Amino acid sequence: MKELLWLIVTLPFAGALILAFGGRKFPHAVSAIIGVGSVSLSAILTLLVGFEFLGDTTPFLQVAWQWFDVYGLSPDIAFRLDTVSLIFIFIITFVGALIHLYSAEFMWKDEGFVRFFVFMNLFIGLMLILVLADNLLLLYLGWEGVGLCSYLLIGYWYKDPKNGYAARKAFIVTRIGDAALAVSFYILFMTFNTLNIQDILTAAPGTWSLGSGIAMATAFLLLGGAVGKSAQLPLQTWLPDAMAAPSPVSALLHAATMVTAGVYLIARTHVLFEIAPTAQHTVAIIGAATLIIAGMSALYQHDIKKVLAYSTISQIGYMFLALGLGAWSAALFHFMIHAFFKALLFLGAGAVISVMRDEHNMFKMGGLWKKLPIIFWTFLIASASLSALPLITAGYYSKDKIIWLAFASDKGSVGLWLAAIVGAFITALYTFRMVFLTFFGKPHAEPTHRPGWMITIPLMVLAFFSFAGGFIELPQNMGNLTLVSDFVEKTLPVATLSVLQPFTELIFQIISSIVAIGAVFLAYILFFNKPFPAAEPQRNAVQRFFFKGWDFDLLYDKVIVTPMIFLAMINKKDIIDQFYTGLACITRQLNALLSATQNGQLRWYAMVVAAGAIIILTIIFFP
Amino acid sequence: MNIPMEYGLLLAVILFCIGLAGLLIRRNIIFMLLCIEIMLNAAGVAFVVAGAAWGQAEGQVMFIFILAMAAAEVSVGLALIIQLFKQTGSLDVTNANKMKG
């Protein structure tokens, strides 16, 4: 079965191609079957390949062909399956397939139905290339590809200029990170003369000494790329605007593809971060700072999707924190659980928005729990998971592991632990604020209809995993089950602990449990059944600051965009441009001169021929 | 009787100039066609005169070629004239610049 690895990648591309060329002629149902079916088949194949791989976890390399061979740079189109990429392709195809099924109903009446599925399939395919690539160049192809697809999908409803703006913003902001990433690839190729990931990881510790300048530079540039794609500080500004996309796109973007690419990149190149301790420490600090900043912003949003957007930034912050601590398996475990509950939250929010006539404002919803029971219960499970309610939710096991390691890891500190625990408090608070505002209280509007089975089935499947997914990895004092860490640690190193007493861990678990429950209780006091005005609330300066995402947009506008526009304005007629304008001008004048002779008058032509003959004869006879 | 070559060539030059002048001055396309015929024949006269002066047959051979070519040219030319008349309703060549871009 392992030999079918290439088919997992190819199927979504095949679906995209068939739909792109034949989609207009197919009936809606056929397009939906092709779009959903291709990804679902990929998911089934992934399960089959995964089961065989569980038996024999030696990495499996499949070379399709050599891409090109220029001056020693000879990357292959080759897919490498190891435990890390298996976790990623499982999430991408499995969650991706559920989101596709959901979109088949969600987008049914949209005029761009086929176009939507073309982009979605392409998105999945390119993300699979990204995580399966065995060399950095192929990884970069997938990396840029998901950037392109996110641009296409965020601006999917392109008739509204706002969506186009959001799409361009996402593309340009992530591009800053991509440029840094490309530079790091140049450095790696210059040093190791190859772009093969395994070769680089093997050679790096011997070539670069611990903490040397070039190792630092490379790690920081890689981090720049990861920060851009994963929407971390300081390049996080594109993600809240990306909410312009249809809800299934947001689910895909936040759970399975795109934003997790940065996490994957750092995990994949972990050796380069281990020989650059400062860079790795920076990863942890960026994660900790981002999770608090984004959490505070989420607390002041009124748009349900914006809450989820900031919550994604904040949860990816947890993953970065774990990566920075060297807790690779904890980061990937949280990635996995986060993919389940965040996809579910977005799909649930999308369903709510669509039955409320495109109403995004939580203050205008209220009281939906009786009318939309399936959405409510699944949404509640995902929210509990996101808030990391102790013992019963998957999010507890994944997030608590990171919080514990923030203190206990040899790279951890009290500061990082405090950030993580405060972040957990904020997370639970804004999550249940969202739940109480949307589903409880006085109803402000009636839902138009109940969603069909294609929407509810993905919700229920994801709800099951958001609940049960955590039990495959339990802390050592609660069963000590380590399926995920054992699996991941076949590829990535083990986190080293400086604190080892089980008793300390218990105290920290109790603290984080109390924090989560306390935050939910606070949300209950503040937001449960409270009569809020449906209109946009008045905000004072501080609230507006948080609402706008700490005014990063304003800052970048003042510091970067305005000076750039100013420079462009004063340099509008620069000398180099003048030269080219002059060339164009001369060409145009010559053209006018010559085209004047082509006047269509036969006698004029005859005259010119006669005159020419006379001149030539004169030259011949009187040289 | 022996005519000096210069006279013959002078005749050819005069005929050619008449034909060229007519081609440039006249607007009626039929007259332009006739003027081209005059120019061709002027060239033919020049060939014959030169051939006679040097006692060679090639001059007259050349003239036969010119005759044949003139016949072909007239048939194509007349067809074009008919088309022009159909398209524009007149024989004035100044009206035939419709393709001017």
XYZ file of C-alpha atoms in Angstrom:
724
model
C 0.000 0.000 0.000
C 2.866 2.392 0.720
C 3.565 2.544 -3.004
C 0.266 4.362 -3.408
C 1.660 7.382 -1.572
C 1.894 9.309 -4.837
C -1.794 8.741 -5.448
C -2.712 10.582 -2.231
C -1.086 13.681 -3.657
C -2.283 13.181 -7.204
C -5.983 12.635 -6.513
C -6.805 16.182 -5.362
C -4.890 17.584 -8.334
C -6.778 15.268 -10.675
C -10.049 16.448 -9.140
C -9.033 20.075 -9.610
C -8.008 19.475 -13.233
C -11.168 17.610 -14.200
C -13.341 20.273 -12.602
C -11.330 23.122 -14.111
C -11.656 21.827 -17.662
C -15.008 20.066 -17.606
C -16.757 21.570 -14.607
C -19.051 23.917 -16.477
C -20.615 21.092 -18.435
C -21.239 18.829 -15.436
C -24.409 19.005 -13.384
C -23.913 20.336 -9.853
C -24.088 16.890 -8.285
C -21.319 15.494 -10.503
C -19.019 18.411 -9.709
C -19.675 17.902 -6.021
C -18.934 14.183 -6.271
C -15.653 14.825 -8.100
C -14.618 17.595 -5.706
C -15.517 15.786 -2.500
C -14.704 12.320 -3.810
C -11.130 13.058 -4.827
C -10.204 14.318 -1.370
C -12.183 11.554 0.344
C -10.338 8.927 -1.683
C -7.091 10.570 -0.630
C -8.229 10.344 2.978
C -9.082 6.649 2.645
C -5.739 5.960 0.965
C -4.007 7.873 3.763
C -5.695 5.623 6.312
C -4.602 2.492 4.419
C -1.043 3.749 3.981
C -1.029 4.912 7.590
C -2.102 1.523 8.955
C 0.645 -0.213 7.031
C 3.115 2.434 8.165
C 2.211 1.891 11.812
C 3.530 -1.644 11.475
C 6.904 -0.541 10.129
C 7.781 3.048 10.895
C 10.990 3.327 8.940
C 10.717 6.427 6.739
C 9.531 5.628 3.253
C 10.855 7.528 0.240
C 9.105 7.505 -3.100
C 10.877 9.204 -6.009
C 8.567 10.080 -8.871
C 11.133 11.608 -11.194
C 14.043 14.017 -11.207
C 12.768 17.544 -11.427
C 15.861 19.082 -13.063
C 19.627 18.996 -12.759
C 21.511 22.284 -12.942
C 25.046 22.784 -11.576
C 24.703 20.256 -8.802
C 21.177 21.304 -7.843
C 19.170 18.240 -8.734
C 15.943 18.107 -6.739
C 13.624 15.165 -7.220
C 9.886 15.126 -7.236
C 10.011 12.816 -4.258
C 7.690 12.175 -1.354
C 9.003 11.149 2.035
C 6.679 9.557 4.528
C 7.733 9.544 8.152
C 5.790 9.808 11.379
C 5.582 13.621 11.273
C 4.406 13.868 7.690
C 1.949 11.036 8.294
C 0.258 13.014 11.085
C 0.059 16.007 8.786
C -1.306 14.182 5.742
C -3.812 12.413 7.946
C -5.140 15.732 9.247
C -5.012 17.409 5.842
C -6.893 14.724 3.961
C -9.243 13.636 6.745
C -10.309 17.056 8.001
C -10.092 18.311 4.413
C -12.525 15.640 3.211
C -15.024 16.500 5.968
C -14.779 20.191 5.098
C -15.309 19.359 1.419
C -18.437 17.378 2.248
C -19.701 20.315 4.287
C -18.966 22.775 1.486
C -20.943 20.701 -0.996
C -24.092 21.751 0.830
C -22.834 25.091 2.082
C -21.845 26.380 -1.354
C -24.610 24.608 -3.291
C -26.421 27.769 -4.354
C -23.258 29.765 -5.039
C -22.710 30.639 -8.694
C -18.999 29.782 -8.481
C -19.603 26.277 -7.127
C -17.177 24.565 -9.529
C -14.503 27.237 -9.149
C -14.739 26.812 -5.397
C -13.998 23.110 -5.576
C -11.168 23.608 -8.062
C -9.420 25.926 -5.607
C -10.170 23.733 -2.589
C -8.797 20.583 -4.250
C -5.743 22.477 -5.398
C -5.259 23.765 -1.878
C -5.290 20.240 -0.435
C -2.960 18.926 -3.136
C -0.376 21.667 -2.660
C -0.471 21.315 1.114
C 0.179 17.586 0.701
C 3.178 18.396 -1.495
C 4.413 20.766 1.198
C 4.374 18.198 3.970
C 5.522 15.230 1.885
C 8.366 16.956 0.020
C 11.752 15.385 0.602
C 13.654 18.483 -0.518
C 13.252 22.131 0.311
C 12.581 23.203 -3.274
C 9.543 20.961 -3.589
C 8.491 22.123 -0.128
C 8.774 25.690 -1.400
C 6.559 24.834 -4.376
C 3.863 23.651 -1.980
C 4.564 26.621 0.296
C 3.974 29.174 -2.453
C 1.122 27.093 -3.824
C -0.885 27.241 -0.611
C -0.183 30.981 -0.522
C -1.668 31.305 -3.994
C -4.693 29.164 -3.118
C -5.334 31.127 0.054
C -5.274 34.291 -2.064
C -7.754 32.802 -4.519
C -10.073 31.536 -1.788
C -9.975 34.562 0.511
C -10.920 36.700 -2.478
C -13.420 34.089 -3.612
C -16.374 36.485 -3.509
C -14.367 38.883 -5.615
C -17.212 41.238 -6.455
C -16.811 42.931 -3.099
C -13.612 45.048 -3.187
C -13.133 44.437 0.555
C -12.586 40.730 -0.082
C -10.077 41.489 -2.802
C -8.235 43.736 -0.378
C -8.162 40.990 2.250
C -6.857 38.511 -0.317
C -4.073 40.839 -1.415
C -3.185 41.571 2.192
C -2.869 37.871 2.982
C -0.716 37.321 -0.075
C 1.592 40.296 0.458
C 2.081 39.868 4.202
C 2.910 36.176 3.912
C 5.209 37.062 1.028
C 7.453 38.960 3.430
C 7.971 35.700 5.280
C 8.391 33.789 2.016
C 11.225 36.090 0.973
C 13.039 35.343 4.244
C 12.434 31.650 3.690
C 13.887 31.791 0.165
C 17.022 33.517 1.496
C 17.465 30.781 4.111
C 17.251 28.181 1.316
C 20.018 30.020 -0.567
C 22.216 29.898 2.519
C 21.496 26.202 3.024
C 22.284 25.397 -0.590
C 25.484 27.473 -0.541
C 26.662 25.658 2.564
C 25.553 22.084 1.962
C 25.303 22.065 -1.833
C 22.010 20.219 -1.623
C 18.430 20.995 -0.769
C 17.536 17.502 0.388
C 16.090 17.927 3.873
C 17.532 14.762 5.401
C 21.026 15.450 4.019
C 20.948 18.976 5.419
C 19.720 17.807 8.827
C 22.451 15.171 8.973
C 25.232 17.495 7.860
C 24.242 20.647 9.766
C 25.465 19.810 13.304
C 28.886 18.839 11.946
C 29.253 21.875 9.698
C 27.953 24.631 11.908
C 29.018 24.991 15.487
C 26.410 25.508 18.189
C 25.142 29.083 18.103
C 27.389 30.219 15.242
C 26.334 33.315 13.308
C 25.367 31.571 10.091
C 23.310 28.961 11.936
C 21.529 31.773 13.764
C 20.869 33.665 10.543
C 19.452 30.582 8.825
C 17.236 29.675 11.760
C 15.926 33.222 12.051
C 15.166 33.383 8.320
C 13.341 30.048 8.511
C 11.453 31.424 11.478
C 10.554 34.485 9.390
C 8.934 32.239 6.810
C 7.105 30.258 9.462
C 5.899 33.403 11.217
C 4.437 34.758 7.975
C 2.544 31.603 7.043
C 1.408 30.787 10.560
C 0.253 34.341 11.298
C 2.442 34.894 14.331
C 3.778 38.140 15.685
C 4.691 40.390 13.861
C 3.103 39.141 10.618
C -0.252 38.102 12.109
C -2.292 40.965 10.645
C -3.490 39.104 7.553
C -5.402 36.362 9.328
C -8.309 38.358 10.841
C -8.936 39.942 7.432
C -8.879 36.502 5.839
C -12.317 36.000 7.393
C -13.656 37.484 4.161
C -13.464 33.942 2.810
C -16.445 31.559 2.890
C -16.596 29.666 6.208
C -15.414 26.258 4.878
C -12.333 27.996 3.494
C -11.634 29.482 6.899
C -12.004 26.040 8.405
C -9.570 24.556 5.912
C -7.153 27.467 6.185
C -7.091 27.395 9.972
C -7.277 23.720 10.713
C -5.637 21.620 8.066
C -3.669 23.796 5.697
C -1.786 27.069 5.381
C -1.353 28.330 8.948
C 0.024 25.027 10.161
C 2.691 25.112 7.458
C 4.907 27.220 9.709
C 4.606 24.694 12.533
C 5.484 21.927 10.109
C 8.489 23.836 8.751
C 10.009 24.388 12.183
C 9.341 20.802 13.246
C 10.831 19.533 9.999
C 14.005 21.622 10.284
C 14.281 21.093 14.047
C 18.022 20.360 13.867
C 18.704 23.837 12.510
C 16.874 25.333 15.475
C 18.641 23.110 17.957
C 22.033 24.398 16.862
C 20.760 27.968 17.141
C 19.449 28.154 20.725
C 18.710 31.889 20.564
C 16.494 31.374 17.546
C 14.686 28.535 19.249
C 14.182 30.640 22.336
C 12.799 33.382 20.088
C 10.273 30.895 18.712
C 9.022 30.282 22.232
C 8.852 33.990 23.041
C 7.032 34.783 19.792
C 4.557 32.016 20.566
C 3.971 33.245 24.120
C 3.579 36.883 23.050
C 1.281 36.004 20.168
C -1.013 33.843 22.222
C -1.641 36.644 24.700
C -1.955 39.444 22.140
C -4.346 37.490 19.933
C -6.317 36.255 22.941
C -6.870 39.795 24.198
C -8.097 40.826 20.757
C -10.467 37.871 20.556
C -12.050 39.023 23.793
C -13.332 42.238 22.209
C -14.652 41.017 18.866
C -18.324 40.968 18.007
C -17.954 39.054 14.727
C -18.079 35.329 15.533
C -15.571 34.470 12.810
C -13.140 37.146 13.991
C -13.176 35.583 17.468
C -12.210 32.283 15.894
C -9.542 33.920 13.749
C -7.817 35.475 16.740
C -8.244 32.226 18.600
C -6.373 30.403 15.813
C -3.509 32.892 16.009
C -3.439 32.329 19.736
C -3.540 28.512 19.489
C -0.788 28.480 16.851
C 1.057 30.606 19.402
C 0.829 27.638 21.781
C 2.287 25.389 19.100
C 5.153 27.826 18.522
C 5.713 27.952 22.268
C 5.979 24.169 22.315
C 8.323 24.177 19.323
C 10.493 26.765 21.031
C 10.646 24.564 24.121
C 11.820 21.638 22.044
C 8.577 19.848 22.897
C 8.066 18.715 19.312
C 5.552 16.003 20.060
C 3.473 18.343 22.237
C 3.338 20.860 19.371
C 2.205 18.236 16.878
C -0.302 16.780 19.335
C -1.826 20.198 19.864
C -1.793 20.783 16.098
C -3.783 17.599 15.628
C -6.377 18.308 18.311
C -6.580 21.945 17.280
C -7.298 20.909 13.697
C -10.318 18.916 14.854
C -11.923 21.453 17.128
C -11.040 24.538 15.101
C -12.421 23.033 11.896
C -15.556 22.149 13.855
C -15.851 25.655 15.315
C -15.553 27.282 11.903
C -17.986 24.874 10.287
C -20.423 25.395 13.141
C -20.033 29.165 12.964
C -20.493 29.019 9.190
C -23.698 27.032 9.601
C -24.996 29.503 12.183
C -24.099 32.457 9.953
C -25.821 30.957 6.946
C -29.056 30.121 8.771
C -29.072 33.619 10.289
C -29.039 35.316 6.872
C -25.315 36.082 6.806
C -25.337 37.665 10.235
C -21.840 37.683 11.729
C -22.561 39.739 14.833
C -22.861 37.515 17.926
C -24.875 40.177 19.734
C -27.623 39.794 17.134
C -27.938 36.022 17.558
C -28.795 34.596 20.969
C -31.013 31.747 22.094
C -30.086 29.378 19.318
C -29.433 26.324 21.443
C -32.991 25.036 21.265
C -33.457 25.756 17.597
C -30.192 24.327 16.284
C -29.454 21.458 18.675
C -26.880 19.583 16.588
C -24.876 22.718 15.856
C -25.131 23.767 19.484
C -23.918 20.506 21.004
C -21.064 20.025 18.551
C -20.080 23.668 18.937
C -20.156 23.276 22.709
C -17.854 20.225 22.572
C -15.393 22.103 20.359
C -15.545 25.146 22.631
C -14.902 23.021 25.676
C -11.957 21.499 23.866
C -10.627 24.930 22.902
C -11.037 26.119 26.490
C -9.219 22.986 27.670
C -11.841 22.000 30.242
C -10.109 19.395 32.376
C -10.314 15.611 31.938
C -13.183 15.365 29.476
C -11.869 17.265 26.470
C -9.089 16.545 24.011
C -7.876 20.138 24.149
C -7.070 19.719 27.822
C -4.573 16.944 27.212
C -2.852 18.722 24.350
C -2.776 22.216 25.820
C -1.989 21.176 29.367
C 1.031 19.308 28.081
C 2.366 22.516 26.538
C 1.600 24.541 29.661
C 3.347 21.980 31.825
C 6.363 21.839 29.536
C 6.559 25.649 29.467
C 7.587 25.296 33.076
C 9.174 21.875 33.239
C 11.216 21.757 30.028
C 14.894 22.638 30.294
C 14.201 25.568 27.966
C 11.109 26.617 29.890
C 10.776 29.368 32.474
C 8.254 30.819 34.869
C 7.650 33.697 32.455
C 6.663 31.400 29.604
C 4.496 29.350 31.939
C 2.727 32.502 33.154
C 2.074 33.591 29.572
C 0.697 30.164 28.741
C -1.567 30.000 31.798
C -2.849 33.561 31.306
C -3.439 32.668 27.653
C -5.433 29.630 28.747
C -7.567 31.818 31.005
C -8.250 34.304 28.189
C -8.985 31.472 25.769
C -11.635 29.931 27.976
C -13.112 33.366 28.676
C -13.542 34.463 25.054
C -14.668 31.013 23.942
C -17.519 30.842 26.398
C -18.348 34.488 25.843
C -18.913 33.426 22.225
C -20.962 30.390 23.216
C -23.161 32.302 25.671
C -23.765 35.190 23.288
C -24.553 32.997 20.308
C -26.591 30.197 21.792
C -28.099 31.558 25.003
C -29.938 34.667 26.079
C -32.805 36.387 24.358
C -33.176 35.477 20.672
C -32.734 38.462 18.357
C -33.581 36.697 15.123
C -35.075 33.420 13.961
C -32.989 30.917 11.966
C -34.309 30.409 8.449
C -33.840 26.648 8.206
C -32.035 23.680 9.709
C -28.890 22.551 7.898
C -28.949 19.209 6.064
C -26.994 16.010 6.641
C -23.973 17.061 4.589
C -23.384 19.830 7.123
C -24.274 17.952 10.292
C -22.287 14.752 9.629
C -18.887 16.523 9.406
C -19.818 18.406 12.573
C -20.570 15.220 14.466
C -17.472 13.375 13.258
C -15.258 16.311 14.206
C -17.039 16.606 17.552
C -16.204 12.987 18.272
C -12.521 13.604 17.591
C -12.492 16.885 19.533
C -13.706 14.875 22.469
C -11.991 11.517 22.095
C -8.819 12.566 20.283
C -7.141 13.498 23.539
C -7.264 10.062 25.077
C -4.475 8.742 22.903
C -1.954 10.779 24.888
C -2.378 11.002 28.649
C -0.115 12.611 31.243
C 2.027 10.254 33.278
C -0.075 10.564 36.423
C -3.344 9.848 34.594
C -2.657 6.669 32.745
C 0.644 7.624 31.142
C -0.389 6.830 27.617
C 2.093 8.201 25.084
C 0.954 7.029 21.662
C 1.491 10.354 19.935
C 4.817 11.226 21.525
C 6.181 7.737 20.858
C 5.038 8.030 17.293
C 6.452 11.522 16.746
C 9.658 10.809 18.599
C 10.607 8.234 16.007
C 11.382 11.282 13.834
C 11.859 14.198 16.212
C 13.896 14.346 19.421
C 12.398 13.962 22.886
C 11.756 17.019 25.047
C 14.183 17.165 27.921
C 12.715 17.978 31.305
C 14.436 19.802 34.114
C 11.664 19.173 36.637
C 10.664 15.575 37.027
C 8.512 15.257 40.138
C 5.056 13.880 39.349
C 3.764 15.802 42.335
C 4.744 19.157 40.787
C 3.017 18.140 37.602
C -0.146 17.396 39.536
C -0.102 20.853 41.122
C 0.321 22.465 37.711
C -2.506 20.369 36.285
C -4.761 21.478 39.096
C -3.812 25.118 38.543
C -4.556 24.985 34.832
C -7.825 23.156 35.467
C -8.907 25.783 37.967
C -7.921 28.523 35.554
C -10.001 27.035 32.724
C -13.056 26.390 34.894
C -12.705 29.787 36.545
C -12.642 31.508 33.145
C -15.774 29.682 32.043
C -17.445 30.671 35.291
C -16.425 34.302 34.801
C -17.830 34.192 31.275
C -21.031 32.763 32.753
C -21.319 35.643 35.211
C -20.517 38.299 32.636
C -22.333 37.090 29.541
C -24.953 34.445 30.376
C -28.506 35.660 29.744
C -27.475 39.292 29.951
C -29.524 41.755 27.913
C -27.012 43.183 25.478
C -28.067 45.751 22.911
C -27.926 44.220 19.456
C -26.347 47.318 18.002
C -22.603 47.758 17.686
C -21.388 48.641 21.192
C -19.675 51.908 21.936
C -16.008 51.315 22.627
C -13.613 53.381 24.645
C -10.003 53.834 23.528
C -8.682 50.694 25.239
C -11.452 48.489 23.914
C -10.942 49.842 20.426
C -7.237 49.134 20.708
C -7.903 45.463 21.473
C -10.763 45.283 18.979
C -8.430 46.396 16.202
C -5.898 43.689 17.094
C -3.586 45.966 19.066
C -3.546 48.447 16.173
C -0.867 46.564 14.290
C -2.509 47.587 11.041
C -2.285 51.231 12.017
C 1.344 50.812 13.052
C 2.335 49.161 9.777
C 0.348 51.726 7.882
C 2.232 54.571 9.543
C 5.686 52.975 9.596
C 5.820 51.131 6.294
C 2.959 51.863 3.929
C 2.808 55.655 4.233
C 6.589 56.212 3.794
C 6.582 53.810 0.861
C 3.758 55.676 -0.819
C 5.497 58.965 -0.079
C 8.744 57.736 -1.631
C 6.883 56.409 -4.625
C 5.101 59.740 -5.053
C 8.235 61.896 -4.999
C 10.033 59.484 -7.256
C 7.186 59.101 -9.701
C 9.226 60.554 -12.617
C 12.594 59.025 -11.922
C 15.425 59.210 -14.450
C 15.439 55.580 -15.408
C 11.753 55.764 -16.158
C 12.342 58.905 -18.221
C 14.803 57.022 -20.417
C 12.297 54.288 -21.151
C 9.472 56.748 -21.655
C 11.727 58.583 -24.139
C 12.399 55.373 -26.041
C 8.719 54.650 -26.248
C 8.039 58.209 -27.385
C 10.631 58.064 -30.217
C 9.275 54.739 -31.365
C 5.759 56.106 -31.440
C 6.830 59.167 -33.494
C 8.722 57.043 -36.004
C 5.683 54.865 -36.275
C 3.506 57.902 -37.008
C 5.984 59.041 -39.663
C 6.114 55.695 -41.425
C 2.422 54.969 -41.189
C 1.753 58.319 -42.915
C 3.363 56.878 -46.066
C 0.943 53.957 -46.028
C -2.017 56.021 -47.160
C -3.583 53.548 -49.571
C -3.173 55.876 -52.591
C -1.948 53.863 -55.566
C -0.567 56.920 -57.340
C 1.423 57.897 -54.261
C 3.002 54.453 -54.177
C 3.836 54.679 -57.886
C 5.401 58.065 -57.299
C 7.541 56.733 -54.475
C 8.669 53.796 -56.627
C 9.549 56.159 -59.490
C 11.408 58.530 -57.181
C 13.274 55.609 -55.656
C 14.220 54.298 -59.097
C 15.489 57.740 -60.115
C 17.591 58.014 -56.970
C 19.117 54.559 -57.469
C 19.846 55.249 -61.132
C 21.445 58.557 -60.197
C 23.662 56.802 -57.678
C 24.652 54.148 -60.229
C 25.422 56.547 -63.062
C 26.957 59.408 -61.083
C 28.787 57.748 -58.248
C 17.811 51.489 -93.856
C 19.769 51.977 -90.708
C 18.446 54.058 -87.834
C 21.058 55.012 -85.231
C 20.599 53.298 -81.910
C 20.391 56.640 -80.085
C 17.164 57.580 -81.895
C 15.565 54.303 -81.025
C 16.561 54.583 -77.363
C 15.413 58.210 -77.250
C 12.005 57.037 -78.517
C 11.943 54.394 -75.774
C 12.817 56.961 -73.112
C 10.168 59.388 -74.353
C 7.531 56.646 -74.417
C 8.522 55.501 -70.909
C 8.315 59.044 -69.538
C 4.902 59.583 -71.153
C 3.697 56.339 -69.594
C 5.120 57.202 -66.147
C 3.693 60.733 -66.253
C 0.293 59.357 -67.243
C 0.462 56.798 -64.414
C 1.180 59.487 -61.873
C -1.298 62.041 -63.170
C -4.378 60.105 -64.223
C -6.940 59.002 -61.644
C -8.959 56.763 -63.885
C -7.686 53.260 -63.298
C -8.223 52.155 -66.918
C -5.947 54.927 -68.131
C -3.398 53.941 -65.521
C -3.456 50.411 -66.878
C -2.934 51.780 -70.393
C -0.012 53.864 -69.155
C 1.600 50.760 -67.691
C 1.187 49.119 -71.105
C 2.960 52.108 -72.676
C 5.836 51.763 -70.214
C 6.137 48.046 -70.893
C 6.219 48.654 -74.598
C 8.806 51.364 -74.139
C 10.982 48.813 -72.429
C 10.245 46.397 -75.313
C 11.319 49.000 -77.880
C 14.570 49.487 -75.947
C 15.248 45.742 -76.072
C 14.494 45.487 -79.799
C 16.629 48.516 -80.632
C 19.551 47.179 -78.636
C 19.156 43.728 -80.164
C 19.115 45.193 -83.690
C 22.144 47.381 -83.014
C 24.293 44.479 -81.860
C 22.798 42.016 -84.354
C 21.593 39.706 -81.605
C 18.278 37.833 -81.385
C 17.909 38.098 -77.595
C 16.344 41.550 -77.817
C 13.367 40.188 -79.779
C 13.176 37.124 -77.556
C 12.938 39.449 -74.597
C 10.141 41.366 -76.310
C 8.120 38.167 -76.748
C 8.488 37.618 -73.004
C 7.307 41.138 -72.319
C 4.272 40.623 -74.554
C 3.329 37.481 -72.702
C 3.785 39.165 -69.366
C 1.762 42.177 -70.515
C -1.092 39.915 -71.552
C -1.116 38.292 -68.122
C -0.880 41.647 -66.428
C -3.806 43.046 -68.407
C -6.036 40.091 -67.604
C -5.315 40.382 -63.870
C -5.558 44.157 -64.035
C -8.934 44.127 -65.789
C -10.295 41.688 -63.234
C -9.132 44.012 -60.470
C -10.724 46.961 -62.239
C -14.072 45.152 -62.418
C -13.834 44.357 -58.712
C -12.914 47.942 -57.894
C -15.903 49.184 -59.843
C -18.194 46.767 -58.066
C -16.896 47.728 -54.661
C -16.693 51.491 -54.990
C -18.994 52.290 -57.871
C -16.378 54.352 -59.677
C -13.078 53.940 -61.446
C -11.294 56.586 -59.391
C -8.276 55.025 -57.617
C -8.346 57.658 -54.883
C -11.489 55.932 -53.628
C -9.630 52.652 -53.238
C -7.844 53.507 -49.973
C -10.409 51.850 -47.738
C -7.836 49.658 -46.086
C -5.948 52.655 -44.770
C -5.487 51.950 -41.114
